[in-house]
mmCIF file of C-alpha atoms in Angstrom:
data_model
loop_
_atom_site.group_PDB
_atom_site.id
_atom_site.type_symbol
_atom_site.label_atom_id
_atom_site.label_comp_id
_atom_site.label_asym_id
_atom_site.label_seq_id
_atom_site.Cartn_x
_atom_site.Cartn_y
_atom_site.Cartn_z
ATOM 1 C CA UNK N 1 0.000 0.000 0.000
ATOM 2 C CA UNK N 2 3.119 2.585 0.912
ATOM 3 C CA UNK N 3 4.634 1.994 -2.782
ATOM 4 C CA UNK N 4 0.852 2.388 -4.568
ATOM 5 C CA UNK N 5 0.249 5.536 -2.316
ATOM 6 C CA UNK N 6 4.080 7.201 -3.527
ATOM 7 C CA UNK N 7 3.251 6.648 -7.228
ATOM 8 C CA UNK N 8 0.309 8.440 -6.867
ATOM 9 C CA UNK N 9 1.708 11.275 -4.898
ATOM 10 C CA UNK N 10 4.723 11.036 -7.556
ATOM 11 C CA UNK N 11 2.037 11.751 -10.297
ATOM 12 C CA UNK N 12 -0.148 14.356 -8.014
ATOM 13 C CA UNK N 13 3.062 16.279 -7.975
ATOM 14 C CA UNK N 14 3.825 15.812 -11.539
ATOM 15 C CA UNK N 15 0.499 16.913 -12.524
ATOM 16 C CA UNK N 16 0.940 19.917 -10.404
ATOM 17 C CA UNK N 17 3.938 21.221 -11.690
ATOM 18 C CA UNK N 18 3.192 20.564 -15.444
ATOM 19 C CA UNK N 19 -0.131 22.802 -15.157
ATOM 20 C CA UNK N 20 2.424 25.437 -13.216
ATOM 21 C CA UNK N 21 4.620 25.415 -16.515
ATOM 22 C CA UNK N 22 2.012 25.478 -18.426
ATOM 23 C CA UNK N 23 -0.123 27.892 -17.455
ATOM 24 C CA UNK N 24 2.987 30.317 -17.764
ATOM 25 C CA UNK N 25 3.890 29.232 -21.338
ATOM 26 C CA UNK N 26 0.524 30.019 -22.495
ATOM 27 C CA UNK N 27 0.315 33.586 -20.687
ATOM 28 C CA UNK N 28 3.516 34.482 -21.924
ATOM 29 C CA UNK N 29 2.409 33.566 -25.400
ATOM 30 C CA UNK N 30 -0.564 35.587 -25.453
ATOM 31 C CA UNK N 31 2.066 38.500 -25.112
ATOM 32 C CA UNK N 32 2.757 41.253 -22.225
ATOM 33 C CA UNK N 33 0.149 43.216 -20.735
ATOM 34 C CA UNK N 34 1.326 46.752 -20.866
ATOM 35 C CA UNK N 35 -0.583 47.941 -23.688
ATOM 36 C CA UNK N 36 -3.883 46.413 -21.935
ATOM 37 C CA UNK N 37 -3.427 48.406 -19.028
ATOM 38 C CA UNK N 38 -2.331 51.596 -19.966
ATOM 39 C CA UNK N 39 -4.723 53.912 -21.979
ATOM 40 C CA UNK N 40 -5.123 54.092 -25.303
ATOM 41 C CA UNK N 41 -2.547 57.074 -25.407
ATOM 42 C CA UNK N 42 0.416 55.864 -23.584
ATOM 43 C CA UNK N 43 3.445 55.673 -25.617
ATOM 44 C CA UNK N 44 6.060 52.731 -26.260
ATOM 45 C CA UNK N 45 8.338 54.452 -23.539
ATOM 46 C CA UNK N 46 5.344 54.171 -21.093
ATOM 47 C CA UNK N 47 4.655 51.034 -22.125
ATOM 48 C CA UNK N 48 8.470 49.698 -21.897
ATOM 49 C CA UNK N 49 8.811 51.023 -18.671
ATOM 50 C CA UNK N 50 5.797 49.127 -17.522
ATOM 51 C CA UNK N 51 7.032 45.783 -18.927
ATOM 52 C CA UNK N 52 10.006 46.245 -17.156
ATOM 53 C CA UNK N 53 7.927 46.451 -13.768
ATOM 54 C CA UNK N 54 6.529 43.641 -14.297
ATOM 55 C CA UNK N 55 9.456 42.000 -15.275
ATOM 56 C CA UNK N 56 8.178 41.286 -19.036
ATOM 57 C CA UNK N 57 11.705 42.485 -20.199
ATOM 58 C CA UNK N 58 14.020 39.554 -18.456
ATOM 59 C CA UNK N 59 14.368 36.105 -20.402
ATOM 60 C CA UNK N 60 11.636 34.073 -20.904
ATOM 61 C CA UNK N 61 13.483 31.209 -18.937
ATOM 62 C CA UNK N 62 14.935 33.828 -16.267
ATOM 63 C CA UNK N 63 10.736 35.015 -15.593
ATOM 64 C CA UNK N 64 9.917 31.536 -15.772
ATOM 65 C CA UNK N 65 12.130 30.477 -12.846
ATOM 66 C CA UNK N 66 11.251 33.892 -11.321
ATOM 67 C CA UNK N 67 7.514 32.587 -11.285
ATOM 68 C CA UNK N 68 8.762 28.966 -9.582
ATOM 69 C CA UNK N 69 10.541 30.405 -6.961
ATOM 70 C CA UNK N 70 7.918 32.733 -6.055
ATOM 71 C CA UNK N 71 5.133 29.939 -5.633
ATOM 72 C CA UNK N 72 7.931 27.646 -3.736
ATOM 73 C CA UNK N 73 8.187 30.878 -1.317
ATOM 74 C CA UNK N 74 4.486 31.431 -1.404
ATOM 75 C CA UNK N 75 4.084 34.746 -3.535
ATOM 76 C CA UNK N 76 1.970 34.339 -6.565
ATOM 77 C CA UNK N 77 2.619 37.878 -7.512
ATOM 78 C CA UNK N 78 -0.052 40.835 -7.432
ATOM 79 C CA UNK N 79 -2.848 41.280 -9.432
ATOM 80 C CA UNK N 80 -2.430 43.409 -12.378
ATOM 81 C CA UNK N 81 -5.706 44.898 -12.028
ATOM 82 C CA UNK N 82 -5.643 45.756 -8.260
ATOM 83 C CA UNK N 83 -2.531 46.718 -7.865
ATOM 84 C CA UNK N 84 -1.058 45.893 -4.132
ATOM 85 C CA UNK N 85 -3.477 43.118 -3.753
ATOM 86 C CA UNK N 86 -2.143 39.541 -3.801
ATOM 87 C CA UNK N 87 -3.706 37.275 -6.961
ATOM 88 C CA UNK N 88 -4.117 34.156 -5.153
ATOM 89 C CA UNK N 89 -6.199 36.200 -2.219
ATOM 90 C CA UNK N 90 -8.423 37.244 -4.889
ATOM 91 C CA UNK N 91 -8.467 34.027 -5.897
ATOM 92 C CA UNK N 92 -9.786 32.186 -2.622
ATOM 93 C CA UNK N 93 -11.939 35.043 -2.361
ATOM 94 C CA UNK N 94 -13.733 33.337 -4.636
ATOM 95 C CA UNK N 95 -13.105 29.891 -3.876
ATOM 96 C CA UNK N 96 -16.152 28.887 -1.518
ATOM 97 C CA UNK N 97 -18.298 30.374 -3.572
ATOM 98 C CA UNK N 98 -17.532 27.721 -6.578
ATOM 99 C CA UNK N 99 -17.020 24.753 -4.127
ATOM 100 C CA UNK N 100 -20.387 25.699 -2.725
ATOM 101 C CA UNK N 101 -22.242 25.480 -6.286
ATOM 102 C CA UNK N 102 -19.701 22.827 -7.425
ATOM 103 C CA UNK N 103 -19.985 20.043 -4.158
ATOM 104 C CA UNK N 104 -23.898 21.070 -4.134
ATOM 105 C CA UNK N 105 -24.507 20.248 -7.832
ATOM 106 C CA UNK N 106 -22.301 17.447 -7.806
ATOM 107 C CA UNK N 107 -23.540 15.555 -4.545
ATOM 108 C CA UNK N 108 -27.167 16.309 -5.596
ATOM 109 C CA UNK N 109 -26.503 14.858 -9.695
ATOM 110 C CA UNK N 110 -24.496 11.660 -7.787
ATOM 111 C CA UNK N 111 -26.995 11.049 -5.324
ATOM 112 C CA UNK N 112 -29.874 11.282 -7.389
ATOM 113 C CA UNK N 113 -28.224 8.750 -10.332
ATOM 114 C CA UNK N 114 -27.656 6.270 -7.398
ATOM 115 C CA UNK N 115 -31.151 6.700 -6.104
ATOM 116 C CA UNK N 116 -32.802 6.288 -9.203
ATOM 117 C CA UNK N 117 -30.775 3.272 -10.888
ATOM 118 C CA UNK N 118 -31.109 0.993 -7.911
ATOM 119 C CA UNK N 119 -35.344 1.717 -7.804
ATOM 120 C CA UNK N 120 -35.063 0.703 -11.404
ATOM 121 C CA UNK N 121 -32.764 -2.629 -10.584
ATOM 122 C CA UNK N 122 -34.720 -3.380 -7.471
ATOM 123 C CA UNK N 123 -38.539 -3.106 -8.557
ATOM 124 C CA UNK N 124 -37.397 -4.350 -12.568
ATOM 125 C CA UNK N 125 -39.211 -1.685 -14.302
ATOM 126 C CA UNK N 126 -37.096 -1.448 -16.672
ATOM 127 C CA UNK N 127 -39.281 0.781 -18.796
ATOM 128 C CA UNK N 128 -38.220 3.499 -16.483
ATOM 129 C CA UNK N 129 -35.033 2.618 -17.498
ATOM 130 C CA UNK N 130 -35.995 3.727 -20.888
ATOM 131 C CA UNK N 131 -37.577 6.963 -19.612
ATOM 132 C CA UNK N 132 -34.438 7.840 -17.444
ATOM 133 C CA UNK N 133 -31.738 7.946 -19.477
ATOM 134 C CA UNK N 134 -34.108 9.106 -22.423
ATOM 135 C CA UNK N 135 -34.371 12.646 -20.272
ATOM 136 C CA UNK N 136 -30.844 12.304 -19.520
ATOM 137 C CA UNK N 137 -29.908 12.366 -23.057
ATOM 138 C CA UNK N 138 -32.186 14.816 -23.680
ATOM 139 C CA UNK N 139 -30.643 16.943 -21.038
ATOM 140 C CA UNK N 140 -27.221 16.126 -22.181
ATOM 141 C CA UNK N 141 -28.449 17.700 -25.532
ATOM 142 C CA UNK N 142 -29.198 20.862 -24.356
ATOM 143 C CA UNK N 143 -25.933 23.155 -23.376
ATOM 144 C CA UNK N 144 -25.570 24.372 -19.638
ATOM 145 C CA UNK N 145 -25.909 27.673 -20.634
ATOM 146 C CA UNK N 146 -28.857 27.175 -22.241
ATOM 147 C CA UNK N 147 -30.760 24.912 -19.840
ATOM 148 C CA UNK N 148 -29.421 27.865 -17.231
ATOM 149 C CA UNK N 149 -31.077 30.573 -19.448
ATOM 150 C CA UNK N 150 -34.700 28.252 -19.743
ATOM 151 C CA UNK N 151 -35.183 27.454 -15.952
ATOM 152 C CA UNK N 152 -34.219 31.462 -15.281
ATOM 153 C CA UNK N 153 -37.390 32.170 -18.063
ATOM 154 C CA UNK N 154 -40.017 29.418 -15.919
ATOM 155 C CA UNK N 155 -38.201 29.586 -12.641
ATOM 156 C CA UNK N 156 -37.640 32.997 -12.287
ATOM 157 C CA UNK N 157 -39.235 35.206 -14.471
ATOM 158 C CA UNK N 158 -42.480 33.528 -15.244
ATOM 159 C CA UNK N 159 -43.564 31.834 -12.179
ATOM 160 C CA UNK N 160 -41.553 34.138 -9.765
ATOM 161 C CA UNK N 161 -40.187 31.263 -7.671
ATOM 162 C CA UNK N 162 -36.428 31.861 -7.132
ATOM 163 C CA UNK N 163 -34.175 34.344 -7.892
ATOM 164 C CA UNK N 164 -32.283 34.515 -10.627
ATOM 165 C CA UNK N 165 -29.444 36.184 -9.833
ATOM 166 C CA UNK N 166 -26.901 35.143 -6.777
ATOM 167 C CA UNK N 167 -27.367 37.024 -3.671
ATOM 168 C CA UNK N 168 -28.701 37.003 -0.054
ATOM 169 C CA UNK N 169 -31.466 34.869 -0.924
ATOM 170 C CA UNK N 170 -30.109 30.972 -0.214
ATOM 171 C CA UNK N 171 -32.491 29.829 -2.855
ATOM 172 C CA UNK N 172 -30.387 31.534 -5.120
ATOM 173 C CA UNK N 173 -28.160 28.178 -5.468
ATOM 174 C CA UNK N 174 -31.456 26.134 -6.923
ATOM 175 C CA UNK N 175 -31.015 26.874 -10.586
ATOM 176 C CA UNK N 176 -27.185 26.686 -11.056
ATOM 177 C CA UNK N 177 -27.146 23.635 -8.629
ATOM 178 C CA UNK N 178 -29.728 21.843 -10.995
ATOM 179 C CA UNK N 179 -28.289 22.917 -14.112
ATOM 180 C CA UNK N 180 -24.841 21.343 -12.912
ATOM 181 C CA UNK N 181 -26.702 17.977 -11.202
ATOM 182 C CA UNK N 182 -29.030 17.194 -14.066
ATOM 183 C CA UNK N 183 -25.815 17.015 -16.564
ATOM 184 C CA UNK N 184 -23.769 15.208 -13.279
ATOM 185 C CA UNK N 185 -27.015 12.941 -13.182
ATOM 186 C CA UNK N 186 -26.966 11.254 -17.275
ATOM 187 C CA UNK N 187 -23.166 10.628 -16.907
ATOM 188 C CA UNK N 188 -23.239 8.363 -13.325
ATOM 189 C CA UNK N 189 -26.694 6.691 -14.281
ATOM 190 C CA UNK N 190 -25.424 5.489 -17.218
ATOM 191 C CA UNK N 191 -22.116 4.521 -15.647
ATOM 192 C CA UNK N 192 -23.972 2.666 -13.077
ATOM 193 C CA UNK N 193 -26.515 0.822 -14.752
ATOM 194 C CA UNK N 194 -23.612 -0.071 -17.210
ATOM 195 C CA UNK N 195 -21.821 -1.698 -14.069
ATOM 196 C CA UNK N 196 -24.709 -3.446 -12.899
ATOM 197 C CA UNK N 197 -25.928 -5.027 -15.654
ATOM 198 C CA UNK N 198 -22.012 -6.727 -15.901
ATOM 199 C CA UNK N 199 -21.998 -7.670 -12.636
ATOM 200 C CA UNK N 200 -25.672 -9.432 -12.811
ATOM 201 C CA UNK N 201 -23.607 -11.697 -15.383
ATOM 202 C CA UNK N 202 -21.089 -12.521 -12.806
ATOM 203 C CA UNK N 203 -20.592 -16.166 -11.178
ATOM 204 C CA UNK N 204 -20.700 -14.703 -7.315
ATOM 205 C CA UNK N 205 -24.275 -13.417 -8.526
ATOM 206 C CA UNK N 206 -25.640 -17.011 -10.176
ATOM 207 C CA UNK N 207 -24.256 -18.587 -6.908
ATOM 208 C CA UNK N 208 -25.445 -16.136 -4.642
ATOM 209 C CA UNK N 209 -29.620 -16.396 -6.085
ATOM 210 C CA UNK N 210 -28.918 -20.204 -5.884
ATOM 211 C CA UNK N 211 -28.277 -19.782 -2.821
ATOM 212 C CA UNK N 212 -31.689 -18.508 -2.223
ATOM 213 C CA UNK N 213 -30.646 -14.994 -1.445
ATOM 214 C CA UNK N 214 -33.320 -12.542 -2.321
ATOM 215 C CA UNK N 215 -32.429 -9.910 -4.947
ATOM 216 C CA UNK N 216 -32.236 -6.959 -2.838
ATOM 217 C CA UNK N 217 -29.755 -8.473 -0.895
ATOM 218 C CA UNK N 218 -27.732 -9.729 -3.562
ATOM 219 C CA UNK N 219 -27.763 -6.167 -5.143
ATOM 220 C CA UNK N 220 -27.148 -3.767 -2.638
ATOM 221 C CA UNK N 221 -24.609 -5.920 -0.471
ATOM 222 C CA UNK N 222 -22.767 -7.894 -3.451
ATOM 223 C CA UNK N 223 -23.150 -6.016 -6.976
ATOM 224 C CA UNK N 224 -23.288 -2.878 -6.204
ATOM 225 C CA UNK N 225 -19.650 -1.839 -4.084
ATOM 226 C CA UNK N 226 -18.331 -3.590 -7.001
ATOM 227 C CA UNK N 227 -20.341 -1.857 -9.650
ATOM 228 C CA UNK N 228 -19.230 1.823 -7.974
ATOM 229 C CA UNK N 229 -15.774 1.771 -8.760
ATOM 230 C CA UNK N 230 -15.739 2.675 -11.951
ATOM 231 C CA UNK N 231 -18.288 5.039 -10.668
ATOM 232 C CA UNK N 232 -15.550 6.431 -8.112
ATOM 233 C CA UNK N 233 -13.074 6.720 -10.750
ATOM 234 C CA UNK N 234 -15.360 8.975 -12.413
ATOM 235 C CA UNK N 235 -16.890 11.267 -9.479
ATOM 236 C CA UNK N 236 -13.270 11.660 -9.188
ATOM 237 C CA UNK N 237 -12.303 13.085 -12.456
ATOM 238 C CA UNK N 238 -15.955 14.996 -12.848
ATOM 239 C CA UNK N 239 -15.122 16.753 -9.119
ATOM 240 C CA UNK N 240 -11.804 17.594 -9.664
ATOM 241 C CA UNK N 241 -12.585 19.000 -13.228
ATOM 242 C CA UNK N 242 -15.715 20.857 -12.126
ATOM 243 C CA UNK N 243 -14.246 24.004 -10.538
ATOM 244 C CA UNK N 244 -12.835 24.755 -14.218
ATOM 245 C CA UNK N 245 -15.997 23.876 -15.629
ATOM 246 C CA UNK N 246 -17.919 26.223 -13.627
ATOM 247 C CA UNK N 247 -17.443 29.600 -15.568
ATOM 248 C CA UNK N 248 -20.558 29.445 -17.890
ATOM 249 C CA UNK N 249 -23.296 28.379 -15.180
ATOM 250 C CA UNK N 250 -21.242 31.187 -12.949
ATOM 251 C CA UNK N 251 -21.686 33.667 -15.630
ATOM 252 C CA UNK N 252 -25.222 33.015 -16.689
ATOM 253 C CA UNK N 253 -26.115 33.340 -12.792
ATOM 254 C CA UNK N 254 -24.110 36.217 -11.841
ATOM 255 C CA UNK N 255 -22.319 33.438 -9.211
ATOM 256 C CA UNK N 256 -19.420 35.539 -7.845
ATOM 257 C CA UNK N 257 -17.128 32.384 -7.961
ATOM 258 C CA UNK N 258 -13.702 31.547 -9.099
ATOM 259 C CA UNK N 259 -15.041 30.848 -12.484
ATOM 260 C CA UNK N 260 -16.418 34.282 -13.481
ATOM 261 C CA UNK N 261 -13.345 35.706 -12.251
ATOM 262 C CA UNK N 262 -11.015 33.533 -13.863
ATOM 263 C CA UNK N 263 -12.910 34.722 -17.638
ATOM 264 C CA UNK N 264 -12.595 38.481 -16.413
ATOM 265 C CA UNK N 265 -8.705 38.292 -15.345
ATOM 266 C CA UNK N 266 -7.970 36.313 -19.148
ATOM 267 C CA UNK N 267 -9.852 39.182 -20.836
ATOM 268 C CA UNK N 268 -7.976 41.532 -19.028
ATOM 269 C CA UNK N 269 -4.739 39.591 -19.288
ATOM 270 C CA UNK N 270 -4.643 39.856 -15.283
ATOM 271 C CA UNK N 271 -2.039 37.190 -15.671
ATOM 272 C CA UNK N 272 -0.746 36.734 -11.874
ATOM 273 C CA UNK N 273 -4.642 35.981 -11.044
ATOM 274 C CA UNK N 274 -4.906 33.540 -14.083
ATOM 275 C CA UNK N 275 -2.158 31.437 -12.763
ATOM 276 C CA UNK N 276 -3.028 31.424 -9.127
ATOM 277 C CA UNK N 277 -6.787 30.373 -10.370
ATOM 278 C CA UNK N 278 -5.001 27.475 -12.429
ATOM 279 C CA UNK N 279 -2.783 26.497 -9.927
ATOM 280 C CA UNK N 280 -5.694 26.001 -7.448
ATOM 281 C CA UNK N 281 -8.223 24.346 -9.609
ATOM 282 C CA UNK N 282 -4.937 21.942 -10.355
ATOM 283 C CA UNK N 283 -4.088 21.079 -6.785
ATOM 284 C CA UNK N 284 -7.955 20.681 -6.126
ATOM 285 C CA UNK N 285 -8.025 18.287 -8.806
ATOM 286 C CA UNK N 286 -4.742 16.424 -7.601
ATOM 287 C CA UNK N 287 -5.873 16.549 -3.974
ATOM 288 C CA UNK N 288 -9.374 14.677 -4.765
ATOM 289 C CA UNK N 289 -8.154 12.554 -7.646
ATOM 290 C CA UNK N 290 -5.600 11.422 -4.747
ATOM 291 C CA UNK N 291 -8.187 10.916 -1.913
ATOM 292 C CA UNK N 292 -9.830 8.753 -4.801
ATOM 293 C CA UNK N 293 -7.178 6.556 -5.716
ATOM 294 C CA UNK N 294 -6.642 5.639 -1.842
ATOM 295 C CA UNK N 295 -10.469 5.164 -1.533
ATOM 296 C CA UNK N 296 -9.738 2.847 -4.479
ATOM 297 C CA UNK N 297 -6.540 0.797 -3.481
ATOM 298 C CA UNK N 298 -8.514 0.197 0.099
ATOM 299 C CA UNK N 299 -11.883 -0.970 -1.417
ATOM 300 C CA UNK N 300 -10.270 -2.657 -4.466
ATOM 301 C CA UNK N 301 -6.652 -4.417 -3.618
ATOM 302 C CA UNK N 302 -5.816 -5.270 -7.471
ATOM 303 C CA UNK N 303 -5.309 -1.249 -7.779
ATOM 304 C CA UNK N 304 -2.346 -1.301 -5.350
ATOM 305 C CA UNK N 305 -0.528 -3.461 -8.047
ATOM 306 C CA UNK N 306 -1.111 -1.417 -11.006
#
């Protein structure tokens, strides 16, 4: 178990550091920011001198270890935009806002799969099969933004239920929760009734009903831990990915998360507030795909060899 649990921490930190490098390649490719921030009217002196503050004028190699050694001592550089305040507080500013939406969204689309694919294998109505996944696909269909934009238009502006902008109203989390959960819900309930279906095929499940076991037994204490591991794999990948996924649902609800102002700070070429957001969303990802992979190795030993 100690050797599995170093390779993964070996590739945690791996993936960390190539999203670092990364994330600085591609903001140094999109050019300096000078001549975004100053007006219209500045000249190339102004502008020179400005990309020499920011240290835009050293070697691309000589910035890039400049940026390392500043997130090994803990200083992610200031924002562009608001000058003399740090990019990464800005960034977890915004943080529990997006895991708020993004846990709330994903717990409700994860619990809800679950719930309804084990009524459909335990009462074997598997019509509603048929009617579950054919919303799901439906849903799936339909782009977050728009499904966003269509339950604001019922939801909000023709019945008057919730609000459809964030705010101090808690029901303001409904309609971006549900927009997230209802696409969260058509990827696990497929994944799960997938798994279940192969392991109703499986020996330990012929031996078990000859047993005389009754189904419900046989599915909720044999089939199904071994039918949510693929499952876990996924709700891994889907959480850790989520946070970056966030920015159109955040945008079409106003939610002052890290997604909305992750899209402002790349318009405005805020890069310092960019990378902080990326390096966050990365080590969020790392940190849960990590949990996951221990969850794994202790429910699943033939992970530890891999």
């Amino acid at each position: 178990m100690a050797a599995y649990l170093l390779r993964r921490l070996a590739q945690a930190v791996i993936t960390v550091f190539a999203v670092i490098t990364l994330a600085f390649v591609l903001g140094r490719l999109t050019g300096s920011p000078a001549a975004t921030l100053l007006p219209e009217t500045a000249s190339e002196a102004d502008i020179a001198a400005l990309n020499a503050e920011l240290g835009f004028d050293k070697p691309p190699l000589t910035q890039y270890l400049d940026y390392l050694t500043g997130i090994l001592t803990g200083d992610f550089g200031d924002s562009y935009r608001q000058s003399g305040t740090s990019s990464m507080t800005l960034v977890l500013q915004r943080l529990p806002a997006s895991l708020q939406l993004g846990v709330t969204g994903f717990a409700i689309g994860l619990g809800l799969a679950v719930a309804v694919v084990l009524l459909i294998h335990l009462s074997g109505r598997w019509s509603l099969r048929g009617v579950a996944l054919g919303l799901g696909a439906a849903r799936l269909a339909v782009p977050d933004f728009l499904f966003g934009l269509l339950l604001v238009l019922v939801f909000s502006v023709t019945l008057g239920w919730l609000p459809s902008l964030a705010g101090a109203d808690p029901l303001a989390i409904v309609m971006p929760a549900v927009t997230i959960a209802t696409a969260q819900f058509v990827v696990y309930s497929r994944l799960l009734d997938n798994s279940l279906v192969t392991e109703s095929t499986q020996d330990y499940v012929r031996t078990a009903y000859a047993r005389g076991e009754r189904r419900s037994s046989v599915l909720l204490r044999d089939m199904l831990p071994n039918a949510l591991l693929p499952v876990l794999t996924i709700s891994g990948i889907t959480l850790g990915t989520l946070l970056g996924g966030l920015v159109i649902v955040e945008n079409v609800f106003a939610w002052p998360g890290l997604g909305q102002l992750m899209l402002d700070s790349v318009f405005s070429r805020d890069f310092p507030v960019v990378q902080s957001g990326l390096v966050v969303i990365a080590t969020i990802f790392v940190v849960v795909n990590f949990g996951i992979d221990v969850l794994y190795g202790v429910i699943d030993p033939r992970a530890r060899v891999r």
